[in-house]
Short mmCIF file of N, CA and C in Angstrom, two decimals:
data_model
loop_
_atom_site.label_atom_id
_atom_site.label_comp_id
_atom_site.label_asym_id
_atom_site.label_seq_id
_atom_site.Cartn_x
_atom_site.Cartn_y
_atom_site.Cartn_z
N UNK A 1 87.35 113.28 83.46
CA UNK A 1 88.51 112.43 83.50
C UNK A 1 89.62 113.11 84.30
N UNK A 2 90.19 112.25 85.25
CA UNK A 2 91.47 113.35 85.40
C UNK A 2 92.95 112.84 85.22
N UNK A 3 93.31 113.97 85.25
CA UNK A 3 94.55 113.77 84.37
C UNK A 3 95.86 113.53 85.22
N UNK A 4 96.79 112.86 84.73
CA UNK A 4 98.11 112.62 85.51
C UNK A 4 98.45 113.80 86.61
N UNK A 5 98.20 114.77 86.38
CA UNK A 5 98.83 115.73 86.93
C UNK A 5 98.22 116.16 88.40
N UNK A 6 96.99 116.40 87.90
CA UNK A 6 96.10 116.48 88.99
C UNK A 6 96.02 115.30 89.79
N UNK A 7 96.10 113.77 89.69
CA UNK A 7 96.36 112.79 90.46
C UNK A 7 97.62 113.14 91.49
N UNK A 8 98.68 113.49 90.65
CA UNK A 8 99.83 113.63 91.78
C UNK A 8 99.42 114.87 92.64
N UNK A 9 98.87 116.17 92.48
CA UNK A 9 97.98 117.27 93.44
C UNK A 9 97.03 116.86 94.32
N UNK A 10 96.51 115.65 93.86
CA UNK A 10 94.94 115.18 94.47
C UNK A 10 95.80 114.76 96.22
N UNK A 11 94.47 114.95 97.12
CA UNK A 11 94.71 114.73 98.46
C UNK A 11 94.67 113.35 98.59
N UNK A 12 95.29 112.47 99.08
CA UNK A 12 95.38 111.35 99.33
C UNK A 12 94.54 111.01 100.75
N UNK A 13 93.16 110.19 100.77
CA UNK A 13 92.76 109.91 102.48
C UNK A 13 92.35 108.62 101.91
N UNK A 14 93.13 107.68 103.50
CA UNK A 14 92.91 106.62 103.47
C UNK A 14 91.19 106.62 104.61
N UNK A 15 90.33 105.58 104.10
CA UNK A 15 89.34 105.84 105.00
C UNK A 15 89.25 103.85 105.23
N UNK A 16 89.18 104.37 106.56
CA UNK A 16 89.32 102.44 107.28
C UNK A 16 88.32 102.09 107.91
N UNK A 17 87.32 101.43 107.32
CA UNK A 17 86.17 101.17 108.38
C UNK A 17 85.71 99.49 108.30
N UNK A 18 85.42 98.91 108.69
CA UNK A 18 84.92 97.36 108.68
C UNK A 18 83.92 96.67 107.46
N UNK A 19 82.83 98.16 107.43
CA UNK A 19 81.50 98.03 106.71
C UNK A 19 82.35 98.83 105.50
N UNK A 20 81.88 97.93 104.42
CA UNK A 20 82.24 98.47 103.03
C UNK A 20 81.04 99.48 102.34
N UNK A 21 79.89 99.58 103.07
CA UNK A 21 78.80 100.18 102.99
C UNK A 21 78.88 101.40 103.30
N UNK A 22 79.72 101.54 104.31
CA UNK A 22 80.28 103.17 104.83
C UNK A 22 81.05 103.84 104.06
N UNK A 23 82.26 103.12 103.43
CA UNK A 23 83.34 104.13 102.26
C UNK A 23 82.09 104.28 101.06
N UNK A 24 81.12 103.29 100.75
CA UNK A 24 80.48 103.89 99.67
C UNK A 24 79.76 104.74 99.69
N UNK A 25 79.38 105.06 100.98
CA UNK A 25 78.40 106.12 101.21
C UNK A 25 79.28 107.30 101.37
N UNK A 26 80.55 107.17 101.28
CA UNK A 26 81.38 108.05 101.90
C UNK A 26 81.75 108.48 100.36
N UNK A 27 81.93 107.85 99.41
CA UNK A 27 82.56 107.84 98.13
C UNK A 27 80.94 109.18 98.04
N UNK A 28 79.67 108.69 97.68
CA UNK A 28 79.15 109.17 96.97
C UNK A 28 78.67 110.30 97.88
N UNK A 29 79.07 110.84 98.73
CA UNK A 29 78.63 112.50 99.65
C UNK A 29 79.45 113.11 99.47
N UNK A 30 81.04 112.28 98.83
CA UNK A 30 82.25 113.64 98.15
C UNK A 30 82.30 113.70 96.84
N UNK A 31 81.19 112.90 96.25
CA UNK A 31 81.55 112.92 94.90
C UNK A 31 81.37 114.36 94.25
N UNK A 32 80.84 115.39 94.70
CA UNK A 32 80.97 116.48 94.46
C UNK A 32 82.36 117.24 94.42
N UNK A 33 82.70 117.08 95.45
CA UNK A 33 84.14 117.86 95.73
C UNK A 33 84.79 118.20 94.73
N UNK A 34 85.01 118.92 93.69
CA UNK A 34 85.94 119.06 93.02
C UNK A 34 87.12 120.04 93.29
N UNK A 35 87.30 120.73 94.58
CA UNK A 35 88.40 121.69 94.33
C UNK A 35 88.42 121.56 96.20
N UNK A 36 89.60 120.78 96.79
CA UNK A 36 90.74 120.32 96.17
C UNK A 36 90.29 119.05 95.66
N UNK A 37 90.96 118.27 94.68
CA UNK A 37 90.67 116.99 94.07
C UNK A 37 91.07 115.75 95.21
N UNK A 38 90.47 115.14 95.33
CA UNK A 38 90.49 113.85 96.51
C UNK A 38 90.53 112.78 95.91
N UNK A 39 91.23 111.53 96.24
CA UNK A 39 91.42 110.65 96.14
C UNK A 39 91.56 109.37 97.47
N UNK A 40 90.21 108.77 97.19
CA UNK A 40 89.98 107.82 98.65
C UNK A 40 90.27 106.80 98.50
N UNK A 41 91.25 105.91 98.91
CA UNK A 41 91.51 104.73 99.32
C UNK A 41 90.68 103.98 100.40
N UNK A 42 90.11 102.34 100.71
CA UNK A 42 89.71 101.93 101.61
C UNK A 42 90.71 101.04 102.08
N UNK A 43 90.38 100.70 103.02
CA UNK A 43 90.90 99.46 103.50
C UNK A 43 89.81 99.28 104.64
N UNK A 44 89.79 97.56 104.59
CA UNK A 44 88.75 96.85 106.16
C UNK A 44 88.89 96.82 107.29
N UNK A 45 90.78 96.84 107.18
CA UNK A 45 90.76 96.42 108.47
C UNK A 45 92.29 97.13 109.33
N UNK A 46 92.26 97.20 110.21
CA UNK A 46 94.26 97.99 110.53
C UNK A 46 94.82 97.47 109.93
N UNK A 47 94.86 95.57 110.27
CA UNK A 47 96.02 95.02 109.41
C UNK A 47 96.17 95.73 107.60
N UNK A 48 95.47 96.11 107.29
CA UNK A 48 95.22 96.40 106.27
C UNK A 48 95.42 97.85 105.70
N UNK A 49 95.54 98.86 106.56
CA UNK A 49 95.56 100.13 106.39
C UNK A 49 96.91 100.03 106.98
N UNK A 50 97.80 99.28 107.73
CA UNK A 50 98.84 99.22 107.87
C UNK A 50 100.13 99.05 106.42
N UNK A 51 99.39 98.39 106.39
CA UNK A 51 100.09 97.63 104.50
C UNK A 51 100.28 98.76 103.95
N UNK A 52 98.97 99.56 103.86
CA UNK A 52 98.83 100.69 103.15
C UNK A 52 99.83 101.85 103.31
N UNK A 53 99.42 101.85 104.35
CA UNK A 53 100.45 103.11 104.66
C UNK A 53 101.94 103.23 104.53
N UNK A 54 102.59 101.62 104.93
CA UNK A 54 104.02 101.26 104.74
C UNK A 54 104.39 101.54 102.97
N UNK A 55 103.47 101.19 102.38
CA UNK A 55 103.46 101.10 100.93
C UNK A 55 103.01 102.71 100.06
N UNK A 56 102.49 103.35 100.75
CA UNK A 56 101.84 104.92 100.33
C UNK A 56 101.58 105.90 101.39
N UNK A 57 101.65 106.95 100.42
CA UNK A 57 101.78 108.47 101.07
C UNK A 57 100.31 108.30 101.50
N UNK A 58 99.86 108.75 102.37
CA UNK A 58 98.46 109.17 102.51
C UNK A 58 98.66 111.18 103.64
N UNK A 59 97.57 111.55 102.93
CA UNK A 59 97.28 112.73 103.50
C UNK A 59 96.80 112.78 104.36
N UNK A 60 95.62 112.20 104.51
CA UNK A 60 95.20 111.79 105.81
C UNK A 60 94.39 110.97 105.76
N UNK A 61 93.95 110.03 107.09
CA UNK A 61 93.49 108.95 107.56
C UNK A 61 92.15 109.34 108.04
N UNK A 62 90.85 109.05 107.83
CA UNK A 62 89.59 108.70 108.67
C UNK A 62 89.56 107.46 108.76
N UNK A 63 89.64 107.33 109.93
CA UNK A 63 89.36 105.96 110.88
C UNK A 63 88.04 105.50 111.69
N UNK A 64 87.25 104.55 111.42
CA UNK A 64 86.14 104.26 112.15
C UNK A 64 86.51 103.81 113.73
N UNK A 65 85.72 104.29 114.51
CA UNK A 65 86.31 104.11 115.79
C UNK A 65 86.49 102.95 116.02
N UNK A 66 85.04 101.96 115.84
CA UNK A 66 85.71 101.05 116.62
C UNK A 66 86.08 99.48 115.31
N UNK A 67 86.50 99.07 115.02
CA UNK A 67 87.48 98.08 114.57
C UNK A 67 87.75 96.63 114.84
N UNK A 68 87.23 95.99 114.47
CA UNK A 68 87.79 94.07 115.23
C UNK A 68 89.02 94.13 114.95
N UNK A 69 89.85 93.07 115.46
CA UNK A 69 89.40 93.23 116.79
C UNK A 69 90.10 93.72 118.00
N UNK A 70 89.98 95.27 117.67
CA UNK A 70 90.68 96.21 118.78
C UNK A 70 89.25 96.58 119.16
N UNK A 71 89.81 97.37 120.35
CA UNK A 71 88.27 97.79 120.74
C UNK A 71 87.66 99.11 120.14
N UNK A 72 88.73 100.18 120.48
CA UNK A 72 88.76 101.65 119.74
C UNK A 72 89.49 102.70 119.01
N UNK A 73 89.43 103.59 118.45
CA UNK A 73 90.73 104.46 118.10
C UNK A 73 91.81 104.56 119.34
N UNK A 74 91.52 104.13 120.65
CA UNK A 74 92.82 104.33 121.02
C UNK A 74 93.40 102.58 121.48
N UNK A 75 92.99 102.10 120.66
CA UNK A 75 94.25 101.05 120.56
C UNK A 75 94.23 100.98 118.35
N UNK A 76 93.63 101.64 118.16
CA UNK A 76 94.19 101.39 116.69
C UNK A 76 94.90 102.32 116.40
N UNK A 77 94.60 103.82 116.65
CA UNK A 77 95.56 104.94 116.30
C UNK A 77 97.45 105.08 116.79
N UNK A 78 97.51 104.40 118.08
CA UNK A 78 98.52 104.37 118.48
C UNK A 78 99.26 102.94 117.62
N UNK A 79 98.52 102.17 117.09
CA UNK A 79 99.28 101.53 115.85
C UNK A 79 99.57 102.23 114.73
N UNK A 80 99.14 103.25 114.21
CA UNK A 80 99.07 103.76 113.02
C UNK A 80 100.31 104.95 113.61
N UNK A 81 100.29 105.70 114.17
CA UNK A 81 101.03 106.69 115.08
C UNK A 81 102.37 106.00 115.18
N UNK A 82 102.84 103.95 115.36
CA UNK A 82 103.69 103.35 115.62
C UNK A 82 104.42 103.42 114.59
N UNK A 83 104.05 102.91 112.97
CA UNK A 83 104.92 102.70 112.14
C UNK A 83 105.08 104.14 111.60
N UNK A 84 105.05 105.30 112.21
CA UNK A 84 105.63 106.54 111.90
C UNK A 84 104.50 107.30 110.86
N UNK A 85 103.27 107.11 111.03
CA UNK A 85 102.66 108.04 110.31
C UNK A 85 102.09 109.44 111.00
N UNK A 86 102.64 110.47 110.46
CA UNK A 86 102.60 111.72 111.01
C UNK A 86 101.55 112.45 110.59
N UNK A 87 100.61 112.11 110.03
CA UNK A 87 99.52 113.06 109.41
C UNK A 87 98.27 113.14 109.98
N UNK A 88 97.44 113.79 109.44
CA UNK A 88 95.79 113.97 110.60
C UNK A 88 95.39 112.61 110.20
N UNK A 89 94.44 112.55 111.56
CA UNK A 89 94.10 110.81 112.12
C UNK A 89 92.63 111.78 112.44
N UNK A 90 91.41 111.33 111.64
CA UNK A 90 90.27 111.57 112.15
C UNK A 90 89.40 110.96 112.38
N UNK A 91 88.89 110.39 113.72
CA UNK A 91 88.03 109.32 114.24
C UNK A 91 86.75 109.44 113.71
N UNK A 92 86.08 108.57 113.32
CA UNK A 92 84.95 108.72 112.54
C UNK A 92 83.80 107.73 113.41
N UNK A 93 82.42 107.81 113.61
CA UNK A 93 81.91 107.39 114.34
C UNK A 93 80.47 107.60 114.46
N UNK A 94 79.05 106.58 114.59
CA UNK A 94 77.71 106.83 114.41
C UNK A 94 77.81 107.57 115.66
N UNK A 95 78.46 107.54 116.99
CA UNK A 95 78.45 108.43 118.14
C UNK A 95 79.66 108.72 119.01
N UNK A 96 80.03 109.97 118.52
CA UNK A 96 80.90 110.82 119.32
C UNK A 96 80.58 111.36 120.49
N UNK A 97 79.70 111.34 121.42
CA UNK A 97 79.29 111.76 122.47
C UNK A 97 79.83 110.75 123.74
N UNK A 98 80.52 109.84 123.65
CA UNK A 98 81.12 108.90 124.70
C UNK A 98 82.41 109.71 125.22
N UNK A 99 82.39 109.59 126.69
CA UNK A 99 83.11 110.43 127.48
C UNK A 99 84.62 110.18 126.96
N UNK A 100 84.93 108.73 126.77
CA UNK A 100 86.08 108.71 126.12
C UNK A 100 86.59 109.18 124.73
N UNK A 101 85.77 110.04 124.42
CA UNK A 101 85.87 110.92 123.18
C UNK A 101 86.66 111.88 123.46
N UNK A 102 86.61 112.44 124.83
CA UNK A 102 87.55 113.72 125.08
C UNK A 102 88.80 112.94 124.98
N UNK A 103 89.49 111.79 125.22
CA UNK A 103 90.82 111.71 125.54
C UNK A 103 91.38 111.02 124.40
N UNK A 104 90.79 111.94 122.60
CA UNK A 104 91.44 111.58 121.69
C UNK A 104 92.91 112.38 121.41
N UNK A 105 92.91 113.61 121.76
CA UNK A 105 93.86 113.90 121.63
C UNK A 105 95.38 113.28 122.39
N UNK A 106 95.30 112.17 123.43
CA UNK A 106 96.37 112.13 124.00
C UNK A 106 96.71 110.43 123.78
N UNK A 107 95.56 110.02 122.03
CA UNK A 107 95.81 109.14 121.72
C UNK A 107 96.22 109.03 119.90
N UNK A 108 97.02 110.79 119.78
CA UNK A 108 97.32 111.26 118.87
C UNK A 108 96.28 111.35 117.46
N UNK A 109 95.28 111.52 117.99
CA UNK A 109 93.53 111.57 117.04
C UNK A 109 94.02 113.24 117.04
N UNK A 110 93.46 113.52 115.71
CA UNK A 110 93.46 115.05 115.64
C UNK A 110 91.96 115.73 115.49
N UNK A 111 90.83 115.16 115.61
CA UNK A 111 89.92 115.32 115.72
C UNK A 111 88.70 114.70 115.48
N UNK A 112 87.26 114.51 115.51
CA UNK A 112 86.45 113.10 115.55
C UNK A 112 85.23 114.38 114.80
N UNK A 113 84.91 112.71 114.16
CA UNK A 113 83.61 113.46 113.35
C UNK A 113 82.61 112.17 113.38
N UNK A 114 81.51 112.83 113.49
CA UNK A 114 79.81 111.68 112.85
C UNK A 114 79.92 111.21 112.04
N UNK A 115 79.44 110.06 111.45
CA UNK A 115 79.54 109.70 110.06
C UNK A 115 78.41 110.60 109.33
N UNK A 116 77.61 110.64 110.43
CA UNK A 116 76.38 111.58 109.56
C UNK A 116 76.45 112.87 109.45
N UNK A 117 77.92 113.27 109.73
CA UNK A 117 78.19 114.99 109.50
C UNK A 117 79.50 114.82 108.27
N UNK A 118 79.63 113.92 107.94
CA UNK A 118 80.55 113.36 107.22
C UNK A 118 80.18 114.21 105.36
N UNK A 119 80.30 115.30 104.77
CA UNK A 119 80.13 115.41 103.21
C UNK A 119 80.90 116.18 102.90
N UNK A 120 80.66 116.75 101.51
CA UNK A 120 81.87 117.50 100.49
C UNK A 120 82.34 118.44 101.69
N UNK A 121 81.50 119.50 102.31
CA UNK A 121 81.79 120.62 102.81
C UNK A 121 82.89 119.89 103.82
N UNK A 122 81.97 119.56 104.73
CA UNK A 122 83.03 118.81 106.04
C UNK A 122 84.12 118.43 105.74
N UNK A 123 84.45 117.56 104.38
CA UNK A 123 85.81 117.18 104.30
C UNK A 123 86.67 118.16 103.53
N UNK A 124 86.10 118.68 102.67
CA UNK A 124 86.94 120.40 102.19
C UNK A 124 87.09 121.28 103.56
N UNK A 125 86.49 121.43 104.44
CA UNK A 125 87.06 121.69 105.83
C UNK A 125 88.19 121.41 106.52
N UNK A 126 88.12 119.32 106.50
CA UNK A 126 88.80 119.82 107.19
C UNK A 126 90.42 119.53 106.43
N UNK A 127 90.24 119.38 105.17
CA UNK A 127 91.55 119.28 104.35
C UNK A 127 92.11 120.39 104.31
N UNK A 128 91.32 121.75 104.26
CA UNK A 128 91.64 122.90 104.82
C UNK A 128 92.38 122.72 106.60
N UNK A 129 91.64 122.75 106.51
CA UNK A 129 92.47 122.47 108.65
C UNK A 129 93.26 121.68 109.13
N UNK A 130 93.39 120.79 108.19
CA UNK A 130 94.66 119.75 108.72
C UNK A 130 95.56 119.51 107.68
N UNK A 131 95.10 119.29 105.98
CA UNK A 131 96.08 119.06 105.53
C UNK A 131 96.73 119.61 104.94
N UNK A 132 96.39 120.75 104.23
CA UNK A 132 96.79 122.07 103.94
C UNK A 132 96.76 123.32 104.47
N UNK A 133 97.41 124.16 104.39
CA UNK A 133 97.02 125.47 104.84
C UNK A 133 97.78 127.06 103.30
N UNK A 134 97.18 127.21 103.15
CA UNK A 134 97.68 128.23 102.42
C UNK A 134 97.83 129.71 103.38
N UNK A 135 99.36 130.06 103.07
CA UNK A 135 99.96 130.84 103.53
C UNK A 135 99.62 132.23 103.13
N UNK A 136 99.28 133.50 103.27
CA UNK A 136 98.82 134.32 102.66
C UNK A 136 100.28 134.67 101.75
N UNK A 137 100.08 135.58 100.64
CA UNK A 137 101.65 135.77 99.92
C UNK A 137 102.50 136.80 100.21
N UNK A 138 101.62 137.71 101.53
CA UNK A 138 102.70 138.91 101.89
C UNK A 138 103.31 138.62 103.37
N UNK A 139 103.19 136.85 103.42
CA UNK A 139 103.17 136.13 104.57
C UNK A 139 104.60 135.55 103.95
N UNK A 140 104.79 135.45 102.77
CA UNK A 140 105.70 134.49 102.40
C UNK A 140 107.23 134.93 102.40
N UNK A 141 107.45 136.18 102.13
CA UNK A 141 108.66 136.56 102.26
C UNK A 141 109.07 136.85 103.07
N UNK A 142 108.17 136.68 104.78
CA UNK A 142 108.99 136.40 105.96
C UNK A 142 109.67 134.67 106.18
N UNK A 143 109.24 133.90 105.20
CA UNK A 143 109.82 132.76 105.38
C UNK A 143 110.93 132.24 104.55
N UNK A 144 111.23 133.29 103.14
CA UNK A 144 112.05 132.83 102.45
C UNK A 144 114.11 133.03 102.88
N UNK A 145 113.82 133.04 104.12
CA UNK A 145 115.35 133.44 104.88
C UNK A 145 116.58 132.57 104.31
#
């Protein structure tokens, strides 16, 4: 069970894909995860992860690339990027190998993943790499100025 407390600690990722078949498959390859505690939201569609986001914090976003009816992360991310969301945007996708894969970064994507590389480890990765970072503690009293 978890408890109030740990809900407000838990990582918040919104995951947006069309197929509702994908967040469940996605639900049950993190159901392991227990440390950090995650908490996944879906939504179907932008219009929809838009709502979301105006309405909630999210930690971060996995986004399926491509989306009705936009064509790809770079006409959906630069919507999400519009109403001011500042957090990791990770393109999600059965194939990342399309040349227009390199020019996610200059469509504010912070990095792209397989769906089939998609589990506990990978996403404790990259919540490590994007949404947290722990500071070492003899690191910290150069920042307390």
């Amino acid at each position: 069970m978890i408890t109030e407390t740990s809900r407000r600690n838990a990582v918040k990722v919104l995951f947006v894909d069309d197929e509702f078949i994908e967040f469940r498959a996605l639900k049950k390859k993190i159901a392991d995860l227990s440390e950090p505690a995650v908490e996944v939201e879906y939504s179907q569609s932008i219009g929809d992860a838009l709502e979301k986001i105006r309405s909630a914090r999210f930690d971060l976003i996995l986004l399926d690339n491509r989306l009705l009816p936009n064509a790809d992360f770079r006409d959906t991310v630069p919507e999400l990027r519009g109403i001011g969301y500042t957090g990791p945007i990770g393109v999600v996708s059965t194939d990342i190998s399309g040349g227009y894969f390199q020019e996610f970064p200059d469509y504010g994507v912070d990095f792209r993943i397989g769906k089939d590389e998609i589990d506990a480890q990978a996403l404790q990765h990259i919540i490590r790499e994007y949404v947290t970072y722990d500071v070492p503690d003899f690191w910290k009293d150069d920042y307390s100025i």
